[in-house]
Coordinates of C-alpha atoms in Angstrom, one line a residue:
M1 CA -31.0 30.6 0.9
R2 CA -28.3 28.6 2.3
L3 CA -30.2 25.3 2.0
A4 CA -31.2 26.0 -1.6
K5 CA -27.6 27.0 -2.3
R6 CA -26.3 23.5 -0.6
N7 CA -28.9 21.3 -2.8
R8 CA -27.7 23.2 -5.9
T9 CA -23.8 22.1 -5.0
V10 CA -25.3 18.6 -4.6
D11 CA -26.8 18.3 -7.4
L12 CA -24.2 19.9 -9.7
F13 CA -22.0 17.1 -8.5
K14 CA -21.6 14.4 -10.7
I15 CA -20.6 11.0 -9.4
D16 CA -18.1 8.9 -12.0
D17 CA -16.7 12.4 -13.1
P18 CA -14.1 11.4 -15.7
K19 CA -12.2 14.7 -14.2
N20 CA -12.0 13.1 -11.0
N21 CA -10.9 9.9 -12.3
H22 CA -7.8 11.7 -14.4
K23 CA -6.8 13.3 -11.1
N24 CA -6.9 9.8 -9.2
V25 CA -4.9 8.4 -12.0
T26 CA -2.4 11.2 -12.3
H27 CA -2.0 10.9 -8.6
A28 CA -1.0 7.3 -8.5
F29 CA 1.3 7.7 -11.5
F30 CA 3.5 10.6 -9.7
L31 CA 3.3 8.7 -6.3
A32 CA 4.3 5.4 -8.0
L33 CA 7.2 7.3 -9.7
A34 CA 8.5 8.4 -6.3
I35 CA 7.9 5.6 -3.8
T36 CA 9.1 2.6 -6.5
I37 CA 12.6 3.6 -5.4
A38 CA 11.6 2.3 -1.9
E39 CA 9.8 -0.9 -3.2
P40 CA 10.0 -3.4 -0.5
S41 CA 10.9 -6.6 -2.7
T42 CA 13.9 -4.8 -4.1
I43 CA 15.5 -1.7 -3.6
L44 CA 14.9 -1.1 -0.1
P45 CA 16.2 -4.3 1.4
L46 CA 19.5 -3.8 -0.5
M47 CA 19.6 -0.1 0.8
V48 CA 19.3 -1.3 4.4
H49 CA 21.5 -4.1 3.5
H50 CA 24.3 -1.6 2.7
F51 CA 24.1 -0.1 6.2
S52 CA 23.3 -3.0 8.0
D53 CA 24.2 -6.9 7.6
S54 CA 21.2 -8.0 9.6
V55 CA 18.5 -9.5 8.0
I56 CA 16.4 -8.7 11.1
I57 CA 17.0 -5.0 10.2
V58 CA 16.1 -5.3 6.8
G59 CA 12.7 -7.2 7.7
I60 CA 12.1 -4.2 10.5
F61 CA 12.7 -1.7 7.7
A62 CA 10.6 -3.3 5.3
S63 CA 7.6 -3.3 8.1
L64 CA 8.3 0.2 8.7
L65 CA 7.3 1.3 5.4
R66 CA 4.0 0.1 5.6
G67 CA 3.3 -1.0 9.3
G68 CA 3.6 2.5 10.9
A69 CA -0.1 3.1 9.7
I70 CA -1.5 0.7 12.0
V71 CA -1.4 2.4 15.4
I72 CA -3.5 5.4 13.9
Q73 CA -6.4 4.4 11.8
L74 CA -8.8 4.0 14.5
Y75 CA -8.0 7.3 16.0
A76 CA -8.3 8.7 12.5
A77 CA -11.7 6.8 11.8
F78 CA -13.0 8.3 15.1
Y79 CA -12.5 11.6 14.0
A80 CA -13.7 11.2 10.2
Q81 CA -16.8 9.6 10.8
A82 CA -17.9 12.7 11.4
Y83 CA -16.4 14.8 8.5
K84 CA -18.7 15.9 5.6
R85 CA -15.6 16.3 3.9
V86 CA -12.4 14.7 3.8
L87 CA -9.9 16.2 1.3
P88 CA -8.7 19.3 3.5
Y89 CA -7.4 17.0 6.1
L90 CA -5.9 14.7 3.5
G91 CA -4.0 17.7 2.0
K92 CA -2.2 17.9 5.7
V93 CA -1.4 14.0 5.4
F94 CA 0.3 14.6 2.1
L95 CA 2.4 17.4 3.4
F96 CA 3.7 15.5 6.4
R97 CA 4.3 12.5 4.0
F98 CA 6.2 14.6 1.7
L99 CA 8.5 15.7 4.4
A100 CA 9.2 12.7 5.7
W101 CA 10.0 11.3 2.5
F102 CA 12.5 14.4 1.7
M103 CA 14.2 13.7 5.0
I104 CA 15.4 10.3 4.1
G105 CA 17.0 11.8 1.1
V106 CA 18.7 14.3 3.1
S107 CA 20.1 12.4 6.2
I108 CA 21.9 9.6 3.4
F109 CA 23.4 12.7 1.5
F110 CA 24.8 14.1 4.6
L111 CA 25.0 11.8 7.0
G112 CA 26.1 8.6 4.5
E113 CA 28.2 6.1 5.2
T114 CA 30.3 8.3 8.0
H115 CA 27.6 8.0 10.4
K116 CA 26.2 4.4 9.2
T117 CA 23.8 3.9 12.5
L118 CA 22.6 7.4 12.4
T119 CA 21.6 7.2 8.5
L120 CA 19.8 4.0 9.6
F121 CA 17.9 5.7 12.1
F122 CA 16.9 8.8 10.3
I123 CA 16.1 6.2 7.3
G124 CA 14.1 4.6 9.7
L125 CA 12.1 7.5 11.0
G126 CA 11.3 8.7 8.1
L127 CA 10.0 5.8 6.7
F128 CA 8.0 5.2 9.9
F129 CA 6.4 8.7 9.6
F130 CA 5.7 8.1 6.1
S131 CA 4.0 5.3 6.5
F132 CA 2.3 6.7 10.1
T133 CA 0.6 9.6 8.3
A134 CA -0.7 7.1 5.8
G135 CA -2.7 6.1 8.8
F136 CA -5.0 8.9 8.4
G137 CA -4.8 9.1 4.5
A138 CA -6.2 5.2 4.0
I139 CA -8.9 6.4 5.7
Y140 CA -9.6 9.9 4.1
F141 CA -8.8 8.0 0.7
K142 CA -11.0 5.2 0.5
E143 CA -14.0 7.5 2.2
L144 CA -13.2 9.6 -1.5
Q145 CA -13.5 6.4 -3.6
A146 CA -16.7 5.6 -2.4
K147 CA -18.1 8.9 -2.6
L148 CA -16.8 9.7 -6.1
F149 CA -17.4 6.5 -8.1
S150 CA -19.8 3.7 -8.2
K151 CA -19.0 0.2 -7.7
T152 CA -18.7 -0.6 -11.3
Y153 CA -16.4 2.6 -11.8
R154 CA -14.6 2.1 -8.9
G155 CA -13.0 -0.9 -10.0
K156 CA -12.3 0.5 -13.4
T157 CA -10.4 4.0 -11.9
M158 CA -8.3 1.5 -9.3
A159 CA -7.3 -0.6 -12.4
N160 CA -6.5 2.5 -13.9
R161 CA -4.8 4.0 -11.2
N162 CA -2.5 0.4 -10.9
I163 CA -1.8 0.6 -14.7
A164 CA -0.6 4.2 -14.6
G165 CA 1.3 3.6 -11.4
S166 CA 2.8 0.4 -13.1
I167 CA 3.9 2.6 -16.0
A168 CA 5.2 5.3 -13.7
S169 CA 7.2 2.2 -11.7
I170 CA 8.8 0.8 -15.0
I171 CA 10.1 4.6 -15.7
S172 CA 11.2 4.5 -11.9
G173 CA 12.7 1.4 -12.6
G174 CA 14.9 2.3 -15.5
V175 CA 16.2 5.4 -13.8
A176 CA 16.7 3.7 -10.5
G177 CA 18.9 1.0 -12.6
F178 CA 20.6 4.4 -14.3
V179 CA 21.4 5.7 -10.7
L180 CA 22.3 2.6 -9.1
Q181 CA 24.8 1.6 -11.9
N182 CA 26.5 5.0 -12.5
F183 CA 26.9 6.4 -8.9
E184 CA 28.3 4.9 -5.9
A185 CA 26.1 3.9 -3.0
P186 CA 24.7 5.5 -0.8
M187 CA 24.9 8.7 -2.4
S188 CA 22.7 7.0 -5.2
Y189 CA 20.2 6.3 -2.8
A190 CA 20.2 9.5 -1.5
Y191 CA 19.8 11.2 -5.1
L192 CA 16.5 8.4 -5.9
F193 CA 15.1 10.2 -2.4
L194 CA 15.4 13.7 -3.3
V195 CA 14.5 13.8 -6.9
S196 CA 11.5 11.4 -6.0
S197 CA 9.9 13.9 -3.6
L198 CA 9.4 16.5 -6.1
F199 CA 7.5 14.1 -7.9
M200 CA 5.2 13.1 -4.8
A201 CA 4.8 16.5 -4.2
I202 CA 3.3 17.0 -8.0
G203 CA 0.9 13.9 -7.5
F204 CA -0.6 15.2 -3.8
F205 CA -0.9 18.7 -5.6
T206 CA -3.4 17.2 -8.1
F207 CA -5.0 15.0 -6.0
V208 CA -6.2 18.0 -3.4
T209 CA -7.8 19.5 -6.7
I210 CA -10.6 16.8 -6.9
E211 CA -14.2 18.0 -6.3
E212 CA -15.4 16.2 -3.2
P213 CA -19.2 16.2 -2.5
S214 CA -20.4 16.8 1.0
K215 CA -21.6 13.7 2.9
E216 CA -24.8 14.5 4.6
N217 CA -25.1 10.8 6.5
V218 CA -22.3 11.2 9.0
S219 CA -22.3 9.9 12.5
I220 CA -22.0 11.8 15.5
K221 CA -18.6 11.0 17.2
E222 CA -18.2 9.6 20.6
K223 CA -17.7 11.6 23.3
S224 CA -14.4 10.0 23.9
F225 CA -12.0 7.6 22.0
K226 CA -12.3 5.1 24.3
L227 CA -16.2 4.7 24.0
F228 CA -15.5 4.9 20.5
I229 CA -13.2 1.5 20.5
R230 CA -15.9 -0.4 22.6
N231 CA -18.5 0.6 20.0
A232 CA -15.9 -0.5 17.4
K233 CA -15.3 -3.8 19.1
A234 CA -19.1 -4.5 19.4
L235 CA -19.4 -3.7 15.6
L236 CA -17.1 -6.3 14.7
K237 CA -18.5 -9.0 16.9
S238 CA -21.8 -8.4 15.6
D239 CA -20.7 -8.5 11.6
K240 CA -19.9 -11.9 10.5
R241 CA -18.9 -11.3 7.1
L242 CA -16.2 -8.6 8.3
Q243 CA -14.6 -11.0 10.5
Q244 CA -14.2 -13.9 7.9
Q245 CA -13.1 -11.0 5.4
I246 CA -10.8 -9.6 7.6
L247 CA -9.1 -13.0 8.4
V248 CA -8.6 -13.8 4.8
I249 CA -7.0 -10.5 3.8
F250 CA -4.7 -10.9 7.0
L251 CA -3.6 -14.4 5.5
G252 CA -3.1 -12.6 2.2
F253 CA -0.2 -10.5 3.5
S254 CA 1.8 -13.4 4.7
Y255 CA 3.4 -12.8 1.3
F256 CA 5.4 -10.3 3.5
L257 CA 7.0 -13.0 5.4
S258 CA 9.2 -13.6 2.5
M259 CA 9.1 -11.2 -0.2
P260 CA 11.9 -8.5 1.1
F261 CA 14.1 -11.7 1.4
V262 CA 13.5 -12.7 -2.3
I263 CA 15.9 -10.1 -3.7
L264 CA 18.6 -11.1 -1.3
N265 CA 18.6 -14.6 -2.2
A266 CA 18.8 -13.8 -5.7
N267 CA 21.9 -11.7 -5.0
N268 CA 23.4 -14.8 -3.1
T269 CA 22.7 -16.8 -6.3
F270 CA 24.3 -14.6 -8.9
T271 CA 25.5 -11.1 -9.1
L272 CA 23.1 -8.4 -9.2
T273 CA 23.9 -5.1 -11.1
G274 CA 21.9 -2.0 -11.3
W275 CA 20.4 -2.9 -14.3
M276 CA 19.2 -6.1 -13.1
L277 CA 17.7 -4.3 -10.2
G278 CA 15.6 -2.0 -12.3
G279 CA 14.7 -4.7 -14.6
F280 CA 13.3 -6.9 -12.0
I281 CA 11.2 -3.7 -10.7
T282 CA 10.2 -3.4 -14.4
V283 CA 8.9 -6.8 -14.7
Q284 CA 6.9 -6.6 -11.6
M285 CA 5.3 -3.3 -12.7
L286 CA 4.5 -5.0 -16.4
G287 CA 2.7 -7.7 -14.3
S288 CA 1.0 -5.2 -12.7
I289 CA 0.0 -3.6 -15.9
L290 CA -1.0 -7.0 -17.5
G291 CA -2.9 -7.8 -14.3
S292 CA -4.9 -4.6 -14.4
S293 CA -5.5 -4.2 -18.0
L294 CA -6.2 -7.8 -18.9
L295 CA -7.7 -9.2 -15.7
W296 CA -8.6 -7.3 -12.9
R297 CA -10.5 -4.3 -14.6
R298 CA -12.9 -7.0 -16.0
I299 CA -13.8 -8.5 -12.8
A300 CA -16.6 -6.7 -10.6
N301 CA -16.6 -9.8 -8.5
Y302 CA -14.3 -8.7 -5.6
E303 CA -14.2 -12.0 -3.6
K304 CA -13.4 -13.7 -6.9
M305 CA -10.3 -11.1 -7.5
L306 CA -9.0 -12.3 -4.2
T307 CA -9.1 -15.9 -4.2
L308 CA -7.3 -15.4 -8.0
S309 CA -4.8 -12.8 -6.0
F310 CA -3.7 -16.0 -3.8
I311 CA -3.4 -18.4 -6.7
F312 CA -0.5 -16.0 -8.5
M313 CA 1.2 -15.5 -5.1
I314 CA 1.3 -19.0 -4.5
I315 CA 2.5 -20.0 -8.1
A316 CA 5.5 -17.2 -7.2
F317 CA 6.9 -18.6 -4.0
T318 CA 6.5 -22.2 -5.6
I319 CA 8.8 -20.8 -8.5
A320 CA 11.0 -19.4 -6.1
I321 CA 11.7 -22.4 -4.2
F322 CA 13.7 -23.8 -7.4
A323 CA 15.1 -20.5 -9.0
N324 CA 18.3 -20.1 -9.7
N325 CA 18.9 -18.0 -12.8
I326 CA 17.6 -14.8 -13.7
Y327 CA 14.9 -15.9 -15.8
A328 CA 13.3 -17.3 -12.9
Y329 CA 13.6 -14.6 -10.5
G330 CA 11.9 -12.4 -13.5
A331 CA 8.6 -14.9 -13.4
I332 CA 8.3 -14.6 -10.0
F333 CA 8.4 -10.5 -9.7
L334 CA 6.1 -10.5 -12.7
L335 CA 3.7 -12.9 -10.8
F336 CA 4.0 -10.3 -7.6
G337 CA 3.3 -7.8 -9.8
I338 CA -0.2 -9.5 -10.8
A339 CA -1.3 -10.7 -7.2
L340 CA -0.2 -7.3 -5.3
D341 CA -2.6 -5.5 -7.5
G342 CA -5.4 -7.9 -7.0
F343 CA -4.9 -8.1 -3.3
N344 CA -5.1 -4.1 -3.4
I345 CA -8.1 -3.5 -5.1
S346 CA -10.2 -6.1 -4.1
G347 CA -9.2 -5.6 -0.5
M348 CA -10.1 -2.2 -0.5
N349 CA -13.4 -2.9 -2.5
L350 CA -14.6 -5.5 -0.5
V351 CA -14.6 -3.1 2.7
I352 CA -16.5 -0.4 1.0
E353 CA -19.2 -2.6 -0.4
I354 CA -19.9 -4.5 3.2
A355 CA -19.9 -1.0 5.2
P356 CA -23.0 1.1 5.9
E357 CA -22.3 4.7 4.4
D358 CA -22.4 6.3 8.0
K359 CA -19.9 3.6 9.2
R360 CA -17.7 3.7 6.4
P361 CA -14.6 5.1 8.3
I362 CA -15.1 2.8 11.0
Y363 CA -15.3 -0.7 8.9
T364 CA -12.2 0.8 6.8
A365 CA -9.8 1.2 10.0
L366 CA -11.1 -2.3 11.7
Q367 CA -10.3 -4.1 8.8
T368 CA -7.2 -2.2 7.9
N369 CA -5.8 -1.9 11.3
I370 CA -6.2 -6.1 11.8
T371 CA -5.1 -7.0 8.5
S372 CA -1.8 -4.8 8.8
I373 CA -0.8 -6.5 11.6
G374 CA 0.9 -8.7 8.8
L375 CA 2.9 -5.9 7.4
F376 CA 5.4 -6.9 10.1
F377 CA 5.6 -10.4 9.1
P378 CA 9.0 -9.6 7.6
I379 CA 10.4 -9.0 10.8
L380 CA 9.5 -12.8 11.7
G381 CA 11.3 -13.6 8.5
G382 CA 13.9 -12.1 9.2
L383 CA 14.3 -14.1 12.5
I384 CA 13.4 -17.3 11.0
L385 CA 16.2 -16.7 8.6
T386 CA 18.5 -15.7 11.0
W387 CA 17.9 -18.9 13.1
V388 CA 17.5 -21.4 10.4
G389 CA 19.3 -19.7 7.6
S390 CA 17.1 -21.3 5.2
Y391 CA 15.1 -19.1 2.4
T392 CA 13.1 -22.4 1.5
L393 CA 11.7 -22.9 4.7
I394 CA 10.1 -19.4 4.8
Y395 CA 8.9 -19.9 1.5
L396 CA 7.4 -23.0 2.2
L397 CA 5.7 -21.1 5.3
T398 CA 4.9 -18.3 3.1
I399 CA 3.1 -20.9 0.8
G400 CA 1.2 -22.6 3.4
L401 CA -0.2 -19.5 5.1
L402 CA -1.5 -18.5 1.5
L403 CA -2.9 -22.0 0.8
V404 CA -5.0 -21.4 4.1
G405 CA -6.2 -18.1 3.0
F406 CA -6.8 -19.3 -0.6
L407 CA -9.2 -22.1 0.9
L408 CA -11.0 -19.6 3.2
S409 CA -11.5 -17.0 0.2
F410 CA -14.2 -19.3 -1.1
K411 CA -16.6 -18.7 2.0
L412 CA -16.9 -15.3 1.3
K413 CA -20.1 -14.3 -0.7
E414 CA -20.4 -11.5 -3.4
K415 CA -22.7 -9.0 -1.8
A416 CA -26.0 -8.4 -3.9

């Protein structure tokens, strides 16, 4: 009787269900509405720079926003490989992420400039935990995308997510520009984090109501995490395509070497106003919309998408070398928006496409863990900028690494 009931449940589940697509997109909208205020290419560097003059500190905080996820993803995959459903665990991740984000706003509000070092500590702590818990969330999220949507539909729903997120970010950029223009720092930053936490909660709540099918083809969890790591290493050594893919995507992350400092260079070139900052966010998100609606959603070959993303990012940093006015920087952020979406969509789908169903969490964790080392490139960029003091040098170094990734991307062949 129980078996029959379970089979009926599986039969009733509909892959590519529009309802799940709508919830997927709604989650992206409200999440982007929230986290755009800490965009590592615009507001976050200026916020950190308000409490510290060190560009190295700016680089560290830019890395904290995303880099904390690295240390936990393999551990998350160790357990996730045996889960038939991951949504209940993702709900717990969402709760911790909300609390970490809210804590940042609270710490700025109550500590502010009175205790700058302590404020920076709590901002960093909040960013780390927000990123750290995302390590679990990334594994569960990709597992859900693979279970809910077919290859073709997945590319479309991810493009829809990016479009919705970009629209939300444009709204958020306008609001951020208004707040930064009309309220004194650092209270303006506190207001942004506190209000955005509420929008984040709406997105999280919507996503956990998605209908998730049970996964029958699961792996048996190893007896120990040490044994799991040993098996994961063996898997990585045996899969040449995964190795090549990881290297190319890692080189794609080299844009982080310079990206957080572009806005600081702009601030040295001309006086940035709150409206200008909000405008750059808007332009970047317009780039994301243009990329997803006119380009990325039409490309099912994710290897080609990755190659094109390198091209757009290389052009952006080439312009940055010569940029000296607001229009040039507008073009840079427009190209950032197009390229970043291409990297995100292609990277997620490439690992899903090459991974066996039962090993999907392990493949995801291996790729994300190794490539995400690139999230710490801002620290290296900050060190180089401190020692040499040349924005042009770090732009050229970034272009060089991106060119290597671009050339190697041609070796990736589409899986039949």
